[in-house]
Amino acid sequence: MRNNEPAYLRIYYRLRDAIVRKAFRYGQRLPSKRALAEQTGLSVITISHALELLVDEGYAVARERSGYYVSYNDADPFLSQEERPEPVRSGEVREEFVMPPVPEFSFNSYARAVRKVLNDEGERLFVKSENQGRTNLRQAIAAYLSRNRGINVSADQILVGSGAEYLYGMAVSMLGRDMIYAVEDPSYQMIEKVYRQNGVAVEKLRMGDNGIESRELKRAEAGVLHVTPFHSYPSGATADASKRTEYVNWAKAREGYIIEDDYDSEFSVKSRREDTLFSMEPEEHIIYINTFSRTISHATRIGYMVLPEKKAAAMLERIGSYSCSVPVLDQEVLRELLDSGEFERHINRVRRILKK
């Protein structure tokens, strides 16, 4: 926690940590706004912001004229015989989720970056890239993830590749073909297609409106789970804090792996973005994947994966013969957009528009 964070975020973190530690248990009523305001010396409005953020993140639910109650529950159905309580639901599974159109990245900004890279790099653009992607690009991605997604990793844990589908295939090369790969049902059809084309068995796990249903996770035979915690397509489901914890517990309990597909998360309009699965368990079980096709252009075939700290070296050794599939010029242009702040300015502009 940083001292310069807004007061409402400090209260949010304090309450969130208390909930996770079970100082407040599942179903328990949280202190009232007025009581919290008196305890902290802050305004009721500030406390309200913190409590609403707990609701947004899935740690609490608001009940009219009654207060706020803990909805977070990390009961682990894989380590216990007790059935996990069903999550609080707002309704049945949504109709097909339609992603809103977003303003395109400025062509003029992109063209300026290309010109600057050509001028600054010159013939260095003819030097072959490192197999994982250029070091300076991986460093820029690592810095961006630290600032925006709560993911703190070294450049050595990052692998650059030409889009999400390519990276799904690389994940299979790293993890092997002798495990079953589970996918959300329904899910983006290319996910299942790529896995089957790579020669692995695929298991479909039925979705609820909060992510994969608990009973489906419990019955799964898979050793690898591919999930899209933020706005799964086409269901539109977003996993709350309890479901994200359940996913992580699933991987730990069976010494398995999760491929976390974080597509489209940059355009979340919440005041604080959801914790990634990777930030919750960065050492062994989670591989994080994202791309720039939604945020810059679908013609920009650049994605990246972040490997767990303790497994990164071994995973990379298994794909040591692969060269980076992204041209050096494209890598350097993306690095310039990240380092200059132009990429984040675009993201912030879009988020302001989507909030209206």
Short mmCIF file of the C-alpha atoms (twelve columns), coordinates in Angstrom:
data_MODEL
# 
_entry.id   MODEL 
# 
loop_
_atom_site.group_PDB 
_atom_site.id 
_atom_site.type_symbol 
_atom_site.label_atom_id 
_atom_site.label_alt_id 
_atom_site.label_comp_id 
_atom_site.label_asym_id 
_atom_site.label_seq_id 
_atom_site.Cartn_x 
_atom_site.Cartn_y 
_atom_site.Cartn_z 
_atom_site.pdbx_PDB_model_num 
ATOM 1   C CA . MET A 1   0.000   0.000   0.000   1 
ATOM 2   C CA . ARG A 2   1.376   3.427   -0.897  1 
ATOM 3   C CA . ASN A 3   1.042   6.438   1.379   1 
ATOM 4   C CA . ASN A 4   -0.020  8.691   -1.475  1 
ATOM 5   C CA . GLU A 5   -3.080  6.599   -2.311  1 
ATOM 6   C CA . PRO A 6   -6.513  8.220   -1.868  1 
ATOM 7   C CA . ALA A 7   -8.130  7.737   1.537   1 
ATOM 8   C CA . TYR A 8   -10.967 5.613   0.146   1 
ATOM 9   C CA . LEU A 9   -8.440  3.151   -1.303  1 
ATOM 10  C CA . ARG A 10  -6.647  2.856   2.045   1 
ATOM 11  C CA . ILE A 11  -9.969  1.985   3.716   1 
ATOM 12  C CA . TYR A 12  -10.801 -0.424  0.895   1 
ATOM 13  C CA . TYR A 13  -7.510  -2.286  1.341   1 
ATOM 14  C CA . ARG A 14  -7.941  -2.383  5.120   1 
ATOM 15  C CA . LEU A 15  -11.436 -3.863  4.843   1 
ATOM 16  C CA . ARG A 16  -10.481 -6.212  2.006   1 
ATOM 17  C CA . ASP A 17  -7.552  -7.602  3.980   1 
ATOM 18  C CA . ALA A 18  -9.750  -8.068  7.045   1 
ATOM 19  C CA . ILE A 19  -12.281 -9.996  4.935   1 
ATOM 20  C CA . VAL A 20  -9.603  -12.220 3.392   1 
ATOM 21  C CA . ARG A 21  -8.140  -12.909 6.870   1 
ATOM 22  C CA . LYS A 22  -11.690 -13.818 7.993   1 
ATOM 23  C CA . ALA A 23  -11.881 -11.060 10.583  1 
ATOM 24  C CA . PHE A 24  -15.239 -10.587 8.831   1 
ATOM 25  C CA . ARG A 25  -16.705 -13.896 7.693   1 
ATOM 26  C CA . TYR A 26  -18.917 -14.889 4.792   1 
ATOM 27  C CA . GLY A 27  -22.406 -13.443 5.260   1 
ATOM 28  C CA . GLN A 28  -21.385 -11.187 8.165   1 
ATOM 29  C CA . ARG A 29  -22.532 -7.558  8.232   1 
ATOM 30  C CA . LEU A 30  -19.747 -4.984  7.922   1 
ATOM 31  C CA . PRO A 31  -19.620 -1.936  10.214  1 
ATOM 32  C CA . SER A 32  -21.908 0.876   9.098   1 
ATOM 33  C CA . LYS A 33  -20.675 3.850   7.109   1 
ATOM 34  C CA . ARG A 34  -21.162 6.121   10.096  1 
ATOM 35  C CA . ALA A 35  -19.308 3.791   12.462  1 
ATOM 36  C CA . LEU A 36  -16.383 3.491   10.048  1 
ATOM 37  C CA . ALA A 37  -16.327 7.255   9.537   1 
ATOM 38  C CA . GLU A 38  -16.117 7.803   13.305  1 
ATOM 39  C CA . GLN A 39  -13.369 5.189   13.694  1 
ATOM 40  C CA . THR A 40  -11.206 6.566   10.889  1 
ATOM 41  C CA . GLY A 41  -11.959 10.293  11.101  1 
ATOM 42  C CA . LEU A 42  -12.950 10.276  7.427   1 
ATOM 43  C CA . SER A 43  -16.143 11.460  5.792   1 
ATOM 44  C CA . VAL A 44  -19.123 9.186   5.198   1 
ATOM 45  C CA . ILE A 45  -18.698 9.884   1.446   1 
ATOM 46  C CA . THR A 46  -15.125 8.555   1.536   1 
ATOM 47  C CA . ILE A 47  -16.278 5.442   3.405   1 
ATOM 48  C CA . SER A 48  -19.082 4.974   0.853   1 
ATOM 49  C CA . HIS A 49  -16.542 4.974   -1.985  1 
ATOM 50  C CA . ALA A 50  -14.533 2.268   -0.210  1 
ATOM 51  C CA . LEU A 51  -17.589 0.100   0.448   1 
ATOM 52  C CA . GLU A 52  -18.845 0.416   -3.125  1 
ATOM 53  C CA . LEU A 53  -15.424 -0.668  -4.353  1 
ATOM 54  C CA . LEU A 54  -15.709 -3.775  -2.163  1 
ATOM 55  C CA . VAL A 55  -19.029 -4.450  -3.904  1 
ATOM 56  C CA . ASP A 56  -17.504 -3.886  -7.350  1 
ATOM 57  C CA . GLU A 57  -14.713 -6.343  -6.551  1 
ATOM 58  C CA . GLY A 58  -17.032 -9.020  -5.186  1 
ATOM 59  C CA . TYR A 59  -15.974 -8.855  -1.546  1 
ATOM 60  C CA . ALA A 60  -19.316 -7.527  -0.321  1 
ATOM 61  C CA . VAL A 61  -22.948 -7.026  -1.318  1 
ATOM 62  C CA . ALA A 62  -25.197 -4.097  -0.439  1 
ATOM 63  C CA . ARG A 63  -28.649 -4.799  0.964   1 
ATOM 64  C CA . GLU A 64  -31.126 -1.957  0.891   1 
ATOM 65  C CA . ARG A 65  -31.750 -0.395  4.316   1 
ATOM 66  C CA . SER A 66  -29.646 -3.088  5.935   1 
ATOM 67  C CA . GLY A 67  -25.997 -2.400  5.106   1 
ATOM 68  C CA . TYR A 68  -23.071 -4.206  3.537   1 
ATOM 69  C CA . TYR A 69  -22.448 -7.938  3.956   1 
ATOM 70  C CA . VAL A 70  -19.410 -10.077 3.170   1 
ATOM 71  C CA . SER A 71  -19.870 -12.085 -0.045  1 
ATOM 72  C CA . TYR A 72  -16.269 -13.257 -0.332  1 
ATOM 73  C CA . ASN A 73  -15.848 -16.936 0.448   1 
ATOM 74  C CA . ASP A 74  -12.652 -18.871 -0.145  1 
ATOM 75  C CA . ALA A 75  -14.000 -22.250 0.936   1 
ATOM 76  C CA . ASP A 76  -12.051 -24.734 -1.143  1 
ATOM 77  C CA . PRO A 77  -14.241 -27.527 -2.554  1 
ATOM 78  C CA . PHE A 78  -11.109 -29.395 -3.655  1 
ATOM 79  C CA . LEU A 79  -9.712  -29.746 -0.125  1 
ATOM 80  C CA . SER A 80  -12.968 -30.088 1.821   1 
ATOM 81  C CA . GLN A 81  -15.992 -32.344 1.738   1 
ATOM 82  C CA . GLU A 82  -18.286 -29.418 2.430   1 
ATOM 83  C CA . GLU A 83  -20.111 -27.892 -0.506  1 
ATOM 84  C CA . ARG A 84  -19.177 -24.358 -1.350  1 
ATOM 85  C CA . PRO A 85  -22.106 -21.943 -0.826  1 
ATOM 86  C CA . GLU A 86  -23.507 -20.651 -4.074  1 
ATOM 87  C CA . PRO A 87  -22.343 -17.089 -4.858  1 
ATOM 88  C CA . VAL A 88  -24.748 -14.200 -4.631  1 
ATOM 89  C CA . ARG A 89  -26.239 -13.886 -8.114  1 
ATOM 90  C CA . SER A 90  -27.792 -10.922 -9.810  1 
ATOM 91  C CA . GLY A 91  -29.770 -13.059 -12.250 1 
ATOM 92  C CA . GLU A 92  -29.406 -15.815 -14.764 1 
ATOM 93  C CA . VAL A 93  -26.483 -16.065 -17.144 1 
ATOM 94  C CA . ARG A 94  -26.469 -13.049 -19.407 1 
ATOM 95  C CA . GLU A 95  -27.445 -13.128 -23.034 1 
ATOM 96  C CA . GLU A 96  -24.505 -12.977 -25.410 1 
ATOM 97  C CA . PHE A 97  -22.034 -10.340 -24.291 1 
ATOM 98  C CA . VAL A 98  -21.386 -7.657  -26.881 1 
ATOM 99  C CA . MET A 99  -18.132 -5.739  -26.517 1 
ATOM 100 C CA . PRO A 100 -18.745 -1.998  -26.945 1 
ATOM 101 C CA . PRO A 101 -16.957 -0.291  -29.805 1 
ATOM 102 C CA . VAL A 102 -14.013 1.767   -28.612 1 
ATOM 103 C CA . PRO A 103 -12.202 4.677   -30.304 1 
ATOM 104 C CA . GLU A 104 -9.297  3.525   -32.417 1 
ATOM 105 C CA . PHE A 105 -5.719  4.297   -31.482 1 
ATOM 106 C CA . SER A 106 -4.591  7.523   -33.155 1 
ATOM 107 C CA . PHE A 107 -2.941  6.776   -36.483 1 
ATOM 108 C CA . ASN A 108 -0.975  10.024  -36.227 1 
ATOM 109 C CA . SER A 109 0.431   8.962   -32.852 1 
ATOM 110 C CA . TYR A 110 1.375   5.582   -34.262 1 
ATOM 111 C CA . ALA A 111 3.007   7.167   -37.313 1 
ATOM 112 C CA . ARG A 112 5.056   9.516   -35.087 1 
ATOM 113 C CA . ALA A 113 6.291   6.522   -33.110 1 
ATOM 114 C CA . VAL A 114 7.295   4.706   -36.315 1 
ATOM 115 C CA . ARG A 115 9.226   7.747   -37.566 1 
ATOM 116 C CA . LYS A 116 10.991  8.175   -34.225 1 
ATOM 117 C CA . VAL A 117 11.995  4.524   -34.072 1 
ATOM 118 C CA . LEU A 118 13.326  4.571   -37.644 1 
ATOM 119 C CA . ASN A 119 15.335  7.703   -36.866 1 
ATOM 120 C CA . ASP A 120 16.641  6.552   -33.458 1 
ATOM 121 C CA . GLU A 121 17.307  2.882   -34.172 1 
ATOM 122 C CA . GLY A 122 18.515  2.974   -37.769 1 
ATOM 123 C CA . GLU A 123 20.355  -0.168  -38.793 1 
ATOM 124 C CA . ARG A 124 19.965  -1.663  -35.321 1 
ATOM 125 C CA . LEU A 125 16.513  -2.682  -36.574 1 
ATOM 126 C CA . PHE A 126 18.307  -5.307  -38.674 1 
ATOM 127 C CA . VAL A 127 19.723  -7.029  -35.587 1 
ATOM 128 C CA . LYS A 128 17.896  -10.281 -34.798 1 
ATOM 129 C CA . SER A 129 15.623  -10.155 -31.772 1 
ATOM 130 C CA . GLU A 130 16.215  -12.268 -28.681 1 
ATOM 131 C CA . ASN A 131 13.990  -15.357 -28.756 1 
ATOM 132 C CA . GLN A 132 11.731  -13.996 -25.967 1 
ATOM 133 C CA . GLY A 133 11.441  -10.600 -27.658 1 
ATOM 134 C CA . ARG A 134 13.651  -7.553  -27.385 1 
ATOM 135 C CA . THR A 135 14.828  -6.872  -23.845 1 
ATOM 136 C CA . ASN A 136 13.828  -3.207  -23.888 1 
ATOM 137 C CA . LEU A 137 10.280  -4.097  -24.977 1 
ATOM 138 C CA . ARG A 138 9.963   -6.744  -22.265 1 
ATOM 139 C CA . GLN A 139 11.216  -4.203  -19.731 1 
ATOM 140 C CA . ALA A 140 8.604   -1.697  -20.943 1 
ATOM 141 C CA . ILE A 141 5.850   -4.327  -20.657 1 
ATOM 142 C CA . ALA A 142 7.019   -5.240  -17.143 1 
ATOM 143 C CA . ALA A 143 6.902   -1.580  -16.078 1 
ATOM 144 C CA . TYR A 144 3.431   -1.160  -17.590 1 
ATOM 145 C CA . LEU A 145 2.107   -4.252  -15.800 1 
ATOM 146 C CA . SER A 146 3.500   -3.019  -12.492 1 
ATOM 147 C CA . ARG A 147 1.826   0.379   -12.908 1 
ATOM 148 C CA . ASN A 148 -1.515  -0.878  -14.159 1 
ATOM 149 C CA . ARG A 149 -2.191  -4.520  -13.293 1 
ATOM 150 C CA . GLY A 150 -0.445  -5.138  -9.971  1 
ATOM 151 C CA . ILE A 151 1.906   -7.623  -11.644 1 
ATOM 152 C CA . ASN A 152 5.530   -7.243  -10.584 1 
ATOM 153 C CA . VAL A 153 7.866   -9.369  -12.668 1 
ATOM 154 C CA . SER A 154 11.240  -9.178  -14.380 1 
ATOM 155 C CA . ALA A 155 11.694  -8.945  -18.133 1 
ATOM 156 C CA . ASP A 156 13.079  -12.503 -18.030 1 
ATOM 157 C CA . GLN A 157 9.577   -13.808 -17.197 1 
ATOM 158 C CA . ILE A 158 7.994   -12.242 -20.303 1 
ATOM 159 C CA . LEU A 159 7.673   -13.838 -23.733 1 
ATOM 160 C CA . VAL A 160 6.568   -11.776 -26.759 1 
ATOM 161 C CA . GLY A 161 4.668   -13.436 -29.604 1 
ATOM 162 C CA . SER A 162 2.435   -12.687 -32.582 1 
ATOM 163 C CA . GLY A 163 -0.999  -12.651 -30.972 1 
ATOM 164 C CA . ALA A 164 -3.037  -14.667 -28.498 1 
ATOM 165 C CA . GLU A 165 -3.548  -17.780 -30.641 1 
ATOM 166 C CA . TYR A 166 0.203   -18.113 -31.168 1 
ATOM 167 C CA . LEU A 167 0.757   -17.835 -27.413 1 
ATOM 168 C CA . TYR A 168 -1.864  -20.516 -26.664 1 
ATOM 169 C CA . GLY A 169 0.203   -22.862 -28.809 1 
ATOM 170 C CA . MET A 170 3.385   -21.830 -27.007 1 
ATOM 171 C CA . ALA A 171 1.711   -22.631 -23.695 1 
ATOM 172 C CA . VAL A 172 1.061   -26.172 -24.938 1 
ATOM 173 C CA . SER A 173 4.722   -26.508 -25.928 1 
ATOM 174 C CA . MET A 174 5.720   -25.419 -22.427 1 
ATOM 175 C CA . LEU A 175 3.229   -27.472 -20.424 1 
ATOM 176 C CA . GLY A 176 3.056   -30.554 -22.631 1 
ATOM 177 C CA . ARG A 177 0.379   -32.539 -24.439 1 
ATOM 178 C CA . ASP A 178 -0.164  -35.237 -21.831 1 
ATOM 179 C CA . MET A 179 -2.606  -33.186 -19.743 1 
ATOM 180 C CA . ILE A 180 -6.238  -32.303 -20.391 1 
ATOM 181 C CA . TYR A 181 -6.853  -28.606 -21.069 1 
ATOM 182 C CA . ALA A 182 -10.132 -27.241 -19.692 1 
ATOM 183 C CA . VAL A 183 -11.896 -24.258 -21.272 1 
ATOM 184 C CA . GLU A 184 -14.951 -22.210 -20.383 1 
ATOM 185 C CA . ASP A 185 -18.247 -23.300 -21.934 1 
ATOM 186 C CA . PRO A 186 -19.154 -21.137 -23.774 1 
ATOM 187 C CA . SER A 187 -15.860 -19.503 -24.689 1 
ATOM 188 C CA . TYR A 188 -14.155 -17.748 -27.579 1 
ATOM 189 C CA . GLN A 189 -14.138 -20.563 -30.153 1 
ATOM 190 C CA . MET A 190 -10.518 -20.073 -31.224 1 
ATOM 191 C CA . ILE A 191 -9.289  -21.098 -27.770 1 
ATOM 192 C CA . GLU A 192 -10.636 -24.631 -28.061 1 
ATOM 193 C CA . LYS A 193 -9.709  -24.802 -31.737 1 
ATOM 194 C CA . VAL A 194 -6.058  -23.910 -31.130 1 
ATOM 195 C CA . TYR A 195 -5.715  -26.436 -28.317 1 
ATOM 196 C CA . ARG A 196 -7.211  -29.219 -30.426 1 
ATOM 197 C CA . GLN A 197 -4.955  -28.285 -33.351 1 
ATOM 198 C CA . ASN A 198 -2.009  -28.615 -30.969 1 
ATOM 199 C CA . GLY A 199 -2.993  -32.188 -30.202 1 
ATOM 200 C CA . VAL A 200 -4.335  -31.925 -26.657 1 
ATOM 201 C CA . ALA A 201 -7.567  -33.231 -25.142 1 
ATOM 202 C CA . VAL A 202 -10.044 -30.469 -24.307 1 
ATOM 203 C CA . GLU A 203 -12.616 -30.505 -21.498 1 
ATOM 204 C CA . LYS A 204 -15.487 -27.989 -21.450 1 
ATOM 205 C CA . LEU A 205 -16.636 -26.598 -18.098 1 
ATOM 206 C CA . ARG A 206 -20.034 -24.926 -17.890 1 
ATOM 207 C CA . MET A 207 -20.162 -21.209 -17.068 1 
ATOM 208 C CA . GLY A 208 -22.376 -19.406 -14.576 1 
ATOM 209 C CA . ASP A 209 -22.689 -15.643 -14.362 1 
ATOM 210 C CA . ASN A 210 -19.668 -15.507 -12.035 1 
ATOM 211 C CA . GLY A 211 -17.301 -17.747 -13.985 1 
ATOM 212 C CA . ILE A 212 -17.006 -21.538 -14.190 1 
ATOM 213 C CA . GLU A 213 -19.486 -23.217 -11.864 1 
ATOM 214 C CA . SER A 214 -17.957 -24.688 -8.702  1 
ATOM 215 C CA . ARG A 215 -19.377 -28.163 -9.325  1 
ATOM 216 C CA . GLU A 216 -17.794 -28.128 -12.786 1 
ATOM 217 C CA . LEU A 217 -14.375 -27.261 -11.373 1 
ATOM 218 C CA . LYS A 218 -14.722 -30.013 -8.805  1 
ATOM 219 C CA . ARG A 219 -15.517 -32.713 -11.384 1 
ATOM 220 C CA . ALA A 220 -12.882 -31.566 -13.902 1 
ATOM 221 C CA . GLU A 221 -10.149 -34.010 -14.893 1 
ATOM 222 C CA . ALA A 222 -7.965  -31.308 -16.449 1 
ATOM 223 C CA . GLY A 223 -4.508  -30.304 -15.297 1 
ATOM 224 C CA . VAL A 224 -4.603  -26.989 -17.191 1 
ATOM 225 C CA . LEU A 225 -7.445  -24.487 -16.940 1 
ATOM 226 C CA . HIS A 226 -7.852  -21.651 -19.475 1 
ATOM 227 C CA . VAL A 227 -9.982  -18.841 -18.034 1 
ATOM 228 C CA . THR A 228 -10.916 -15.275 -18.931 1 
ATOM 229 C CA . PRO A 229 -11.728 -13.778 -15.517 1 
ATOM 230 C CA . PHE A 230 -12.514 -10.336 -16.939 1 
ATOM 231 C CA . HIS A 231 -15.478 -10.298 -19.348 1 
ATOM 232 C CA . SER A 232 -15.445 -13.840 -20.649 1 
ATOM 233 C CA . TYR A 233 -16.759 -14.021 -24.209 1 
ATOM 234 C CA . PRO A 234 -19.553 -14.577 -25.180 1 
ATOM 235 C CA . SER A 235 -21.180 -14.865 -21.737 1 
ATOM 236 C CA . GLY A 236 -19.904 -11.531 -20.390 1 
ATOM 237 C CA . ALA A 237 -19.215 -13.156 -16.999 1 
ATOM 238 C CA . THR A 238 -16.670 -11.503 -14.731 1 
ATOM 239 C CA . ALA A 239 -15.170 -13.540 -11.899 1 
ATOM 240 C CA . ASP A 240 -15.463 -11.820 -8.515  1 
ATOM 241 C CA . ALA A 241 -12.937 -12.099 -5.693  1 
ATOM 242 C CA . SER A 242 -14.336 -15.399 -4.387  1 
ATOM 243 C CA . LYS A 243 -14.271 -17.032 -7.814  1 
ATOM 244 C CA . ARG A 244 -10.752 -15.805 -8.522  1 
ATOM 245 C CA . THR A 245 -9.612  -17.316 -5.222  1 
ATOM 246 C CA . GLU A 246 -11.403 -20.541 -6.143  1 
ATOM 247 C CA . TYR A 247 -9.536  -20.705 -9.449  1 
ATOM 248 C CA . VAL A 248 -6.175  -20.245 -7.705  1 
ATOM 249 C CA . ASN A 249 -7.060  -22.902 -5.101  1 
ATOM 250 C CA . TRP A 250 -8.024  -25.266 -7.930  1 
ATOM 251 C CA . ALA A 251 -4.540  -25.010 -9.437  1 
ATOM 252 C CA . LYS A 252 -2.756  -25.364 -6.100  1 
ATOM 253 C CA . ALA A 253 -4.813  -28.367 -4.983  1 
ATOM 254 C CA . ARG A 254 -3.974  -30.465 -8.050  1 
ATOM 255 C CA . GLU A 255 -0.544  -28.975 -8.807  1 
ATOM 256 C CA . GLY A 256 -1.989  -27.768 -12.079 1 
ATOM 257 C CA . TYR A 257 -1.753  -24.633 -14.176 1 
ATOM 258 C CA . ILE A 258 -4.048  -21.773 -15.107 1 
ATOM 259 C CA . ILE A 259 -3.716  -19.849 -18.340 1 
ATOM 260 C CA . GLU A 260 -5.170  -16.445 -17.472 1 
ATOM 261 C CA . ASP A 261 -6.430  -14.689 -20.602 1 
ATOM 262 C CA . ASP A 262 -6.759  -10.995 -19.666 1 
ATOM 263 C CA . TYR A 263 -8.079  -9.741  -23.015 1 
ATOM 264 C CA . ASP A 264 -9.963  -6.406  -22.870 1 
ATOM 265 C CA . SER A 265 -9.215  -5.728  -19.192 1 
ATOM 266 C CA . GLU A 266 -7.590  -2.368  -19.924 1 
ATOM 267 C CA . PHE A 267 -10.997 -0.880  -20.683 1 
ATOM 268 C CA . SER A 268 -12.510 -1.629  -17.287 1 
ATOM 269 C CA . VAL A 269 -14.259 1.510   -16.019 1 
ATOM 270 C CA . LYS A 270 -14.082 0.572   -12.341 1 
ATOM 271 C CA . SER A 271 -12.186 2.921   -10.058 1 
ATOM 272 C CA . ARG A 272 -9.904  0.029   -9.174  1 
ATOM 273 C CA . ARG A 273 -9.348  -2.859  -11.525 1 
ATOM 274 C CA . GLU A 274 -9.771  -6.454  -10.433 1 
ATOM 275 C CA . ASP A 275 -6.787  -8.371  -9.095  1 
ATOM 276 C CA . THR A 276 -5.347  -10.688 -11.707 1 
ATOM 277 C CA . LEU A 277 -4.958  -14.357 -10.866 1 
ATOM 278 C CA . PHE A 278 -1.252  -13.915 -11.546 1 
ATOM 279 C CA . SER A 279 -0.925  -11.191 -8.908  1 
ATOM 280 C CA . MET A 280 -2.628  -13.535 -6.442  1 
ATOM 281 C CA . GLU A 281 -0.245  -16.445 -7.158  1 
ATOM 282 C CA . PRO A 282 2.829   -15.259 -9.083  1 
ATOM 283 C CA . GLU A 283 5.277   -18.055 -8.277  1 
ATOM 284 C CA . GLU A 284 4.202   -21.411 -9.726  1 
ATOM 285 C CA . HIS A 285 0.732   -21.992 -11.158 1 
ATOM 286 C CA . ILE A 286 -0.412  -19.058 -13.353 1 
ATOM 287 C CA . ILE A 287 0.553   -18.083 -16.899 1 
ATOM 288 C CA . TYR A 288 -0.775  -14.623 -17.809 1 
ATOM 289 C CA . ILE A 289 -1.570  -13.744 -21.450 1 
ATOM 290 C CA . ASN A 290 -2.630  -10.443 -23.002 1 
ATOM 291 C CA . THR A 291 -2.384  -8.751  -26.387 1 
ATOM 292 C CA . PHE A 292 -2.422  -5.290  -27.941 1 
ATOM 293 C CA . SER A 293 -4.934  -6.190  -30.665 1 
ATOM 294 C CA . ARG A 294 -7.917  -4.664  -28.819 1 
ATOM 295 C CA . THR A 295 -6.058  -1.678  -27.381 1 
ATOM 296 C CA . ILE A 296 -4.116  -0.583  -30.485 1 
ATOM 297 C CA . SER A 297 -5.408  -2.437  -33.544 1 
ATOM 298 C CA . HIS A 298 -6.419  -5.942  -34.600 1 
ATOM 299 C CA . ALA A 299 -3.740  -5.541  -37.275 1 
ATOM 300 C CA . THR A 300 -1.140  -5.266  -34.497 1 
ATOM 301 C CA . ARG A 301 -0.315  -8.922  -34.009 1 
ATOM 302 C CA . ILE A 302 1.623   -8.545  -30.770 1 
ATOM 303 C CA . GLY A 303 0.863   -10.346 -27.542 1 
ATOM 304 C CA . TYR A 304 2.823   -11.449 -24.525 1 
ATOM 305 C CA . MET A 305 2.779   -14.048 -21.791 1 
ATOM 306 C CA . VAL A 306 4.087   -13.710 -18.250 1 
ATOM 307 C CA . LEU A 307 5.517   -16.876 -16.736 1 
ATOM 308 C CA . PRO A 308 5.473   -17.830 -13.036 1 
ATOM 309 C CA . GLU A 309 8.716   -16.927 -11.283 1 
ATOM 310 C CA . LYS A 310 9.733   -20.403 -10.099 1 
ATOM 311 C CA . LYS A 311 8.854   -22.147 -13.379 1 
ATOM 312 C CA . ALA A 312 9.902   -19.534 -15.959 1 
ATOM 313 C CA . ALA A 313 13.413  -20.860 -16.675 1 
ATOM 314 C CA . ALA A 314 12.227  -24.447 -17.159 1 
ATOM 315 C CA . MET A 315 9.298   -23.378 -19.337 1 
ATOM 316 C CA . LEU A 316 11.529  -21.250 -21.555 1 
ATOM 317 C CA . GLU A 317 14.045  -24.071 -21.900 1 
ATOM 318 C CA . ARG A 318 11.315  -26.258 -23.429 1 
ATOM 319 C CA . ILE A 319 10.827  -23.754 -26.274 1 
ATOM 320 C CA . GLY A 320 14.475  -22.778 -26.666 1 
ATOM 321 C CA . SER A 321 14.486  -23.479 -30.393 1 
ATOM 322 C CA . TYR A 322 11.711  -20.948 -31.154 1 
ATOM 323 C CA . SER A 323 12.608  -17.490 -32.465 1 
ATOM 324 C CA . CYS A 324 10.488  -14.444 -31.669 1 
ATOM 325 C CA . SER A 325 7.638   -14.252 -34.183 1 
ATOM 326 C CA . VAL A 326 7.217   -10.438 -34.033 1 
ATOM 327 C CA . PRO A 327 9.287   -8.228  -36.396 1 
ATOM 328 C CA . VAL A 328 11.866  -6.016  -34.672 1 
ATOM 329 C CA . LEU A 329 10.355  -2.800  -36.060 1 
ATOM 330 C CA . ASP A 330 6.946   -3.660  -34.609 1 
ATOM 331 C CA . GLN A 331 8.530   -4.477  -31.260 1 
ATOM 332 C CA . GLU A 332 10.371  -1.155  -31.143 1 
ATOM 333 C CA . VAL A 333 7.278   0.848   -32.112 1 
ATOM 334 C CA . LEU A 334 5.324   -0.770  -29.291 1 
ATOM 335 C CA . ARG A 335 8.199   -0.100  -26.892 1 
ATOM 336 C CA . GLU A 336 8.137   3.577   -27.904 1 
ATOM 337 C CA . LEU A 337 4.363   3.809   -27.350 1 
ATOM 338 C CA . LEU A 338 4.748   2.314   -23.879 1 
ATOM 339 C CA . ASP A 339 7.805   4.330   -22.843 1 
ATOM 340 C CA . SER A 340 6.396   7.635   -24.116 1 
ATOM 341 C CA . GLY A 341 3.122   7.202   -22.239 1 
ATOM 342 C CA . GLU A 342 1.118   7.444   -25.477 1 
ATOM 343 C CA . PHE A 343 -0.365  3.979   -25.001 1 
ATOM 344 C CA . GLU A 344 -1.628  4.746   -21.484 1 
ATOM 345 C CA . ARG A 345 -2.985  8.141   -22.565 1 
ATOM 346 C CA . HIS A 346 -5.059  6.335   -25.185 1 
ATOM 347 C CA . ILE A 347 -6.339  3.826   -22.612 1 
ATOM 348 C CA . ASN A 348 -7.320  6.625   -20.234 1 
ATOM 349 C CA . ARG A 349 -9.136  8.521   -23.015 1 
ATOM 350 C CA . VAL A 350 -11.152 5.439   -23.901 1 
ATOM 351 C CA . ARG A 351 -12.014 4.716   -20.274 1 
ATOM 352 C CA . ARG A 352 -13.306 8.276   -19.815 1 
ATOM 353 C CA . ILE A 353 -15.536 7.857   -22.885 1 
ATOM 354 C CA . LEU A 354 -16.857 4.473   -21.709 1 
ATOM 355 C CA . LYS A 355 -17.716 5.907   -18.291 1 
ATOM 356 C CA . LYS A 356 -20.136 8.419   -19.809 1 
# 
